[in-house]
Short mmCIF file of C-alpha atoms in Angstrom, two decimals:
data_model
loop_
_atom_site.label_atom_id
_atom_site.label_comp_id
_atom_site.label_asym_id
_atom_site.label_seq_id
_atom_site.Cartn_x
_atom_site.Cartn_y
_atom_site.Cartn_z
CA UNK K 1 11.62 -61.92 101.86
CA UNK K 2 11.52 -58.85 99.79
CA UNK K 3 10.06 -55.65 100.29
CA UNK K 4 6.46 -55.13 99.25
CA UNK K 5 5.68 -52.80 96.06
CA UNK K 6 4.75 -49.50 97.92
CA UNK K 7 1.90 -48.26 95.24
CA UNK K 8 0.32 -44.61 95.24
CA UNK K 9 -2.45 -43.88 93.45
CA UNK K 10 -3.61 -40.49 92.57
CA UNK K 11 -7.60 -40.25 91.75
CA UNK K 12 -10.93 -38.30 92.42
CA UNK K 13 -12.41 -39.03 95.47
CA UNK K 14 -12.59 -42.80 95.83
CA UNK K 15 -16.14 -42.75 98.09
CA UNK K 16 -17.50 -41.13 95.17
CA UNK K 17 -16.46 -43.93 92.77
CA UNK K 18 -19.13 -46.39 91.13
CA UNK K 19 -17.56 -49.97 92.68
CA UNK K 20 -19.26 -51.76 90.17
CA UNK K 21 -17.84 -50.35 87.06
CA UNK K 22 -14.63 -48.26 88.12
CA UNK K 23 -11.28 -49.46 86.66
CA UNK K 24 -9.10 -47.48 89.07
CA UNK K 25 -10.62 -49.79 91.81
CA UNK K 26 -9.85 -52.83 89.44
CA UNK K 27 -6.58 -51.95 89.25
CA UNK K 28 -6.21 -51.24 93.41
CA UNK K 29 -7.85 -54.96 93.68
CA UNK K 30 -5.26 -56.55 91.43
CA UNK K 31 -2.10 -54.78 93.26
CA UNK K 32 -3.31 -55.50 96.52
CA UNK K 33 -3.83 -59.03 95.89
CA UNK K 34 -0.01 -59.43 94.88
CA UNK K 35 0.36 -58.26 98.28
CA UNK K 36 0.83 -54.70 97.25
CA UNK K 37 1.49 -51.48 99.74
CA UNK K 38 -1.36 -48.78 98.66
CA UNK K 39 -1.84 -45.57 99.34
CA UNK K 40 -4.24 -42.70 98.44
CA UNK K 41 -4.12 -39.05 97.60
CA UNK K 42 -6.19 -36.50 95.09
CA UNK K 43 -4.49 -34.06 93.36
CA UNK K 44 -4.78 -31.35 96.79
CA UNK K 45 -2.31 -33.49 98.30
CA UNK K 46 0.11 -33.06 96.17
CA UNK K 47 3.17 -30.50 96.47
CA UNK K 48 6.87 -29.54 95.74
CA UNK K 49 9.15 -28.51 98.15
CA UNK K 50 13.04 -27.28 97.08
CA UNK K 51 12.16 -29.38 93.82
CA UNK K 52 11.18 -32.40 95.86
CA UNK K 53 8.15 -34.05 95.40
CA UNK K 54 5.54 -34.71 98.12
CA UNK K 55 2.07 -36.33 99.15
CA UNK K 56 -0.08 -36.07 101.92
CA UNK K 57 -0.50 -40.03 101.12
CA UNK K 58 -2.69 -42.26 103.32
CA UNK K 59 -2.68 -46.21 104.00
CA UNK K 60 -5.29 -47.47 101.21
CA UNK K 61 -7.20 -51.20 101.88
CA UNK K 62 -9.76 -51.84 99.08
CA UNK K 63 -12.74 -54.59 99.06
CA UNK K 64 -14.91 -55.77 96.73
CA UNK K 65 -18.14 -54.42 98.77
CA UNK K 66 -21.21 -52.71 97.81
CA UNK K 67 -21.26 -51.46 101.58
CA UNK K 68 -17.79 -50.08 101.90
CA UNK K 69 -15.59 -50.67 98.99
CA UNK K 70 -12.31 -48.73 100.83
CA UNK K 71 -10.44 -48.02 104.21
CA UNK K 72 -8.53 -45.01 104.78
CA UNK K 73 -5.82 -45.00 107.37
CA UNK K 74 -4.13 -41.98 108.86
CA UNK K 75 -2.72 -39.48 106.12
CA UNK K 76 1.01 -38.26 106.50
CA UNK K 77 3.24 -35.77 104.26
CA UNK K 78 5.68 -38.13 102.72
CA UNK K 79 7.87 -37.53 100.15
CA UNK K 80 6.31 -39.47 96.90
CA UNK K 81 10.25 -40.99 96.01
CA UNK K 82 8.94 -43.03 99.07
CA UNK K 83 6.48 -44.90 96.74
CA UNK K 84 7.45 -47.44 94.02
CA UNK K 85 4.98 -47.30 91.54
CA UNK K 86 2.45 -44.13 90.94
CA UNK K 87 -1.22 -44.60 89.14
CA UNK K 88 -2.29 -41.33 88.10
CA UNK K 89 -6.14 -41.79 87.51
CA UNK K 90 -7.22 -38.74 87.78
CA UNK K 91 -10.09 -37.91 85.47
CA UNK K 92 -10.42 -34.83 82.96
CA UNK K 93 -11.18 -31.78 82.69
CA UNK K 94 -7.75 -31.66 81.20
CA UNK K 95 -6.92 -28.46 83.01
CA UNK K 96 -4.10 -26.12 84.24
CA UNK K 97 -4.49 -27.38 87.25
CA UNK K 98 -4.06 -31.23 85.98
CA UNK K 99 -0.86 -29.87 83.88
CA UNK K 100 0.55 -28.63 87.60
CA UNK K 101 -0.19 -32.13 89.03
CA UNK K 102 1.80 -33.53 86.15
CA UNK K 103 4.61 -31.40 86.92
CA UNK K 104 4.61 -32.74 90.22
CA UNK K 105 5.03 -36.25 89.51
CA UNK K 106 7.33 -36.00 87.03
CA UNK K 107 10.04 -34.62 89.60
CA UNK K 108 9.21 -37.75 91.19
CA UNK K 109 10.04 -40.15 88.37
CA UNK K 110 13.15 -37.78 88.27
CA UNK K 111 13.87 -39.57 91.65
CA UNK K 112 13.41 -42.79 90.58
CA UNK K 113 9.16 -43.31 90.99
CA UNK K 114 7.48 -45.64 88.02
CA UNK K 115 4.80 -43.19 87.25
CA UNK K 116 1.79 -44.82 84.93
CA UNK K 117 0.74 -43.26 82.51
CA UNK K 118 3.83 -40.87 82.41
CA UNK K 119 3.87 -37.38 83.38
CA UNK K 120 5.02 -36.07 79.69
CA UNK K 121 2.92 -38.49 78.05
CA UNK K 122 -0.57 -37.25 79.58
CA UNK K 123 0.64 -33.63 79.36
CA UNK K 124 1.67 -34.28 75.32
CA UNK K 125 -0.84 -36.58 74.28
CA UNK K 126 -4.36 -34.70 74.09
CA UNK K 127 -6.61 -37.40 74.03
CA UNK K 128 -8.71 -36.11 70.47
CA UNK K 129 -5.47 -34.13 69.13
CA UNK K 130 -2.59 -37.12 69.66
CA UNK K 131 -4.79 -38.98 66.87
CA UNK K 132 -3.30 -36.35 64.22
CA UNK K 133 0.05 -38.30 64.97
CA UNK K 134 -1.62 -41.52 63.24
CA UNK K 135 -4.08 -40.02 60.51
CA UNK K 136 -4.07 -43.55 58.56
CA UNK K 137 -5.82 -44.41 61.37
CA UNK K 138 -8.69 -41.89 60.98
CA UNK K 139 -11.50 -40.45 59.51
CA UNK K 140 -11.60 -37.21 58.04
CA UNK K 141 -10.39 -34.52 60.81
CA UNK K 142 -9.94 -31.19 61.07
CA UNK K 143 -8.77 -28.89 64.76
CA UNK K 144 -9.35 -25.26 63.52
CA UNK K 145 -10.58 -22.10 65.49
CA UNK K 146 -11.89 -20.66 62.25
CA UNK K 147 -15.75 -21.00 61.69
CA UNK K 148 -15.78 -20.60 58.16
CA UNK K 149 -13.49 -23.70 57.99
CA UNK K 150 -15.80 -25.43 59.95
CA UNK K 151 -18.56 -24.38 57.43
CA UNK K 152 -16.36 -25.33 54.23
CA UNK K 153 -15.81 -28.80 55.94
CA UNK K 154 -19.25 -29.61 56.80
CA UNK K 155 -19.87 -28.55 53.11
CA UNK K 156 -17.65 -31.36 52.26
CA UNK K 157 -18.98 -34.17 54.01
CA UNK K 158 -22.53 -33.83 54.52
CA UNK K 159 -22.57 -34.77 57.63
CA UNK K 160 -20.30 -34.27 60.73
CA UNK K 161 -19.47 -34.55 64.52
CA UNK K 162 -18.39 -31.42 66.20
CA UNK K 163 -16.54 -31.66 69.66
CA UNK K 164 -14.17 -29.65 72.34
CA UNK K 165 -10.90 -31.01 72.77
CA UNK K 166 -10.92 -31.20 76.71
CA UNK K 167 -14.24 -32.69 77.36
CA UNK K 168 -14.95 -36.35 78.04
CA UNK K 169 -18.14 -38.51 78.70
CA UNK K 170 -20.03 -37.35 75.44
CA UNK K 171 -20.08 -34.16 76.99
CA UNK K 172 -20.77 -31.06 74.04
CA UNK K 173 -20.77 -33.86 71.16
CA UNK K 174 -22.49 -32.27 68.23
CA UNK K 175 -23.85 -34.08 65.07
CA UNK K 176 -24.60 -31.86 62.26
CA UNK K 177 -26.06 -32.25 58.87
CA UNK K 178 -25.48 -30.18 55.47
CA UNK K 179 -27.48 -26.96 56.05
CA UNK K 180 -28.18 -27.22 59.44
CA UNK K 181 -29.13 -24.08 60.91
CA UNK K 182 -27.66 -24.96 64.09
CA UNK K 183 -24.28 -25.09 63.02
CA UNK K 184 -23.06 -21.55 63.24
CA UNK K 185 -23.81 -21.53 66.96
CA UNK K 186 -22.26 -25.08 67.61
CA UNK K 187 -19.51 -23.64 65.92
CA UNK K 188 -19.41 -19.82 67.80
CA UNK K 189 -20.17 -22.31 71.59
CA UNK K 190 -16.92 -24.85 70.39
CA UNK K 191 -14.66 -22.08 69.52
CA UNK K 192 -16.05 -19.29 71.52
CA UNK K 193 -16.43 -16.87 68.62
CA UNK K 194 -13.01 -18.16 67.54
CA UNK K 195 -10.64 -17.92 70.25
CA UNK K 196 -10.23 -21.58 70.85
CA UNK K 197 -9.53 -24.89 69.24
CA UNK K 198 -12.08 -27.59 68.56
CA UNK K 199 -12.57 -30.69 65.93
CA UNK K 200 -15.09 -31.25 63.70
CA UNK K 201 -15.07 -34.61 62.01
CA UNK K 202 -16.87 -37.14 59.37
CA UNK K 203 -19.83 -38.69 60.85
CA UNK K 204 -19.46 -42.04 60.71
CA UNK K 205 -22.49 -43.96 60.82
CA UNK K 206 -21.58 -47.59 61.91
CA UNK K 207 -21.91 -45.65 65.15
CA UNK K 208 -25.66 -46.64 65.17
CA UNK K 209 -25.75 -50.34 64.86
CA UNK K 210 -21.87 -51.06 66.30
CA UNK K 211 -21.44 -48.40 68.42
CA UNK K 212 -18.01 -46.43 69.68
CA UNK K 213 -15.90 -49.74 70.61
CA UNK K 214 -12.91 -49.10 73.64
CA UNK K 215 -9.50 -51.01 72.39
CA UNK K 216 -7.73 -51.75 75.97
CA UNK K 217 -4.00 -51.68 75.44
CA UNK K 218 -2.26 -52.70 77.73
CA UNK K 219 1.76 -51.48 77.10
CA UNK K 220 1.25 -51.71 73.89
CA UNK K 221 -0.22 -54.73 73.38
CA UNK K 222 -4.61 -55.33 72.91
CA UNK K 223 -6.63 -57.25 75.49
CA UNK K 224 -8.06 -59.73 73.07
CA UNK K 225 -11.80 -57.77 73.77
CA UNK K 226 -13.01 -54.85 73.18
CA UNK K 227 -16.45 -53.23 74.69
CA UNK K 228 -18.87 -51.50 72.25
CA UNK K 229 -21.02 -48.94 73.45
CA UNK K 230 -24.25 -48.84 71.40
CA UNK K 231 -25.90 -45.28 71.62
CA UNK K 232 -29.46 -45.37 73.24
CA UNK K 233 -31.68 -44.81 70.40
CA UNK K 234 -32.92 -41.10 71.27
CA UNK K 235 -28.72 -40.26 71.36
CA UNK K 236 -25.69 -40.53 69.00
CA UNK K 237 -22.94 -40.28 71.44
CA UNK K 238 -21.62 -44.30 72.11
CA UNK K 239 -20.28 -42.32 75.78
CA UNK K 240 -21.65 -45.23 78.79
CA UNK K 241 -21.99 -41.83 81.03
CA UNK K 242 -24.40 -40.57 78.75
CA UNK K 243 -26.52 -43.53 78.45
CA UNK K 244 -25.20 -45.83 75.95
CA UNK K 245 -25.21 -49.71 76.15
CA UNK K 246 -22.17 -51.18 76.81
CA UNK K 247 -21.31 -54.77 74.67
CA UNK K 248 -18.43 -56.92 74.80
CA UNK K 249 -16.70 -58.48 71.19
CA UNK K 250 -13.46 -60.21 70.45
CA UNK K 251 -11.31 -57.46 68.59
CA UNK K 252 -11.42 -58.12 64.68
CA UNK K 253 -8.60 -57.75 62.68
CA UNK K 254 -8.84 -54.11 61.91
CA UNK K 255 -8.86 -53.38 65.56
CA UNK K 256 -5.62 -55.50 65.46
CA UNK K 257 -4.25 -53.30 62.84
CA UNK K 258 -4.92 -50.02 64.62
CA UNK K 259 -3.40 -51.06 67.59
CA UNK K 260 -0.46 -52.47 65.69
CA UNK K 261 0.20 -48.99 64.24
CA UNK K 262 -0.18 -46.82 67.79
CA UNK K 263 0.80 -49.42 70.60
CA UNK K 264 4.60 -49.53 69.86
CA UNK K 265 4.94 -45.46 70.39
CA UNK K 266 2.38 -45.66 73.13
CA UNK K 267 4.56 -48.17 75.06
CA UNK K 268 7.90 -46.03 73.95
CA UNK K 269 6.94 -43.50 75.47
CA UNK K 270 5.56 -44.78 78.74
CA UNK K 271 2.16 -44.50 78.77
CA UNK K 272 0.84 -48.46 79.88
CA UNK K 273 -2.61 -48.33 79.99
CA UNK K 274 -4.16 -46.96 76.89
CA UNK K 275 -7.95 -46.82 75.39
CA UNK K 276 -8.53 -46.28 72.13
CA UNK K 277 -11.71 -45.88 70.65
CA UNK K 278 -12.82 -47.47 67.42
CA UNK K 279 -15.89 -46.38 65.46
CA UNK K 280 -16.11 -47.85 61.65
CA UNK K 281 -12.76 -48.88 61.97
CA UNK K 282 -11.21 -45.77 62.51
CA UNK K 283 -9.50 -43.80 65.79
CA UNK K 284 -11.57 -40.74 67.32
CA UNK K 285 -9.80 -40.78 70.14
CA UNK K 286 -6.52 -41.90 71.99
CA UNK K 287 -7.27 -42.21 75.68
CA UNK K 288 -4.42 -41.95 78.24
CA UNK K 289 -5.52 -40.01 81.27
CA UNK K 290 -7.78 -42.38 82.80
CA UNK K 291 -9.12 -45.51 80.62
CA UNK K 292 -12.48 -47.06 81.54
CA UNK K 293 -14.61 -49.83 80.50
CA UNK K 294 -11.96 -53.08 81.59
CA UNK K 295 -14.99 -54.06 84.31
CA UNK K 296 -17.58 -54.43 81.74
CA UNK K 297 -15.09 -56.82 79.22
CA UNK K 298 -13.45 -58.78 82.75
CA UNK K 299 -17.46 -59.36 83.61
CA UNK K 300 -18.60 -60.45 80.31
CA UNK K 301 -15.07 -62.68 79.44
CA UNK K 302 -14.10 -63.45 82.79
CA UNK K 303 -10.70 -61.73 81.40
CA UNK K 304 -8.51 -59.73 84.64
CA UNK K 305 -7.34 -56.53 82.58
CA UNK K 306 -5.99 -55.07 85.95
CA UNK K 307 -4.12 -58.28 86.82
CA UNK K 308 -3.03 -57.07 83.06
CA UNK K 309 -1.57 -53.67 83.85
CA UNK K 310 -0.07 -55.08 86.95
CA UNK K 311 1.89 -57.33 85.74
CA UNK K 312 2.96 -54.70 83.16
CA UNK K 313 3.99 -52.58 86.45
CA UNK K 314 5.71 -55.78 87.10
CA UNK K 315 8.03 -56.13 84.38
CA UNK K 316 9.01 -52.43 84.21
CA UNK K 317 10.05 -52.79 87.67
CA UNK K 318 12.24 -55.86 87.31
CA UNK K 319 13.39 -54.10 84.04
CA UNK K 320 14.68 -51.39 86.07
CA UNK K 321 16.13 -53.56 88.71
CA UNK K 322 17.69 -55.26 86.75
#
């Protein structure tokens, strides 16, 4: 009898998780139930030695309980070419310190490790910038540090959405009208005064009555769902953390085409579980740290997106056995 799949996962702390709605947990449920070896560590447990990758990793068991959702065994420093497959799920900030973390687990694919989403991936791929690779795909963008810019391009279109590139949630998502008075100090907070990068983009209004729709993919290829997250009516920002309403919808064919255009690159270059996210038909934003929302479609369409990405884990393991 082989071997079991020795699985690490690398998240924020898991008794702080939401058990109802997390997809990292989804994902632990699914691998353990294919009789899966898991185990646990944040990103402080991470370390190189000599160029050798390491983990202070401990025995994971996970349960579908409101009570206690997780059990932790006893945590030992192993080295992380000890582990099959890698999950990094650890959410943004997009920091230095999350770049560091990626440096550590790419020595371990180095050794041989099937890290998901890949190391260079997450540190390349800027979830609001990496859309600039596919502009057929998207609305009118621009990522400037000059204010006057900003100023011409609001000119432009009348109305816009203003946003830093290493937030997430909705967090510091600006709409702004033609002659808004606000707008030079959205633009001075975004940039501060200039001396960093930040997007402004055309408003696109379908955001009202369809909402800011997640496109799973799943390497490469779209769950047949999506989940549309209708902004409450006091807010504009289709973010579920900051209060929008959360709607399941087969994918239409223009969510077929966008995913045609970015899955094949996505999947070439590693990274296996992907969210994009569709307003009006076009990208705002390529998601490849840590992808939400596959509870909310599995609940409503009785679909099993981990059981998904697991047997995508699969495959790339018998691809390199093979």
């Amino acid at each position: 009898m082989p071997a079991p799949v020795r699985l690490g996962v690398v998240m924020d702390p898991i008794a702080n998780i939401k058990p109802v709605k997390d997809s990292t947990l989804a994902l632990l449920l699914a691998a353990q139930g294919r009789g899966w070896e898991l185990y646990y560590a944040e990103q402080h447990h991470l370390s190189l030695r000599d160029g050798k990758a390491q983990g202070r990793l401990a025995p994971l068991g996970v349960r579908l309980d409101l009570a206690g959702w997780y059990t932790l065994g006893e945590p030992a420093l192993r080295p992380l070419v000890d582990l099959d497959v890698i999950l990094m799920r650890k959410d943004p900030p997009f920091d230095t310190e999350y770049i560091y973390t990626t440096y550590v687990l790419e020595r371990a694919e180095a050794d041989g490790v099937l890290v998901a989403n890949r190391p260079q991936g997450l540190r390349d791929m800027n979830e609001k910038v990496y859309t600039a690779w596919f502009p057929q795909c998207c609305a009118p963008t621009l990522i400037t540090r000059d204010m006057g810019d900003m100023h011409a391009f609001l000119r432009e279109h009348g109305k816009i959405v203003a946003k830093p590139l290493h937030g997430m949630g909705g967090r510091s998502i600006f709409v702004l009208d033609r002659g808004d008075k606000n707008a030079t100090v959205v633009f001075e907070t975004l940039t501060d005064y200039g001396s960093r990068f930040a997007l402004v983009q055309r408003y696109l209004p379908e955001i009202v009555a369809t909402g800011d729709s997640r496109v799973i993919l799943v390497d490469g290829e779209p769950v047949p769902f999506a989940l549309a997250r209708i902004p409450a009516s006091e807010d504009h920002r289709g973010n579920l953390a900051a209060g929008a309403r959360g709607v399941g919808r087969p994918l239409n064919e223009r969510d077929r085409w966008l995913a045609a255009e970015i899955g094949p690159t996505l999947r070439e270059r590693g990274m296996l579980f992907v969210g994009l996210d569709v307003i009006g038909g076009f990208i705002t934003e390529i998601n490849v740290t840590s992808p939400t929302g596959i509870r909310e479609i599995d609940k409503e369409f009785r679909t099993n997106i981990g059981g998904l990405v697991i047997d995508a884990l699969e495959r790339r393991l018998a691809s390199r056995g093979a």
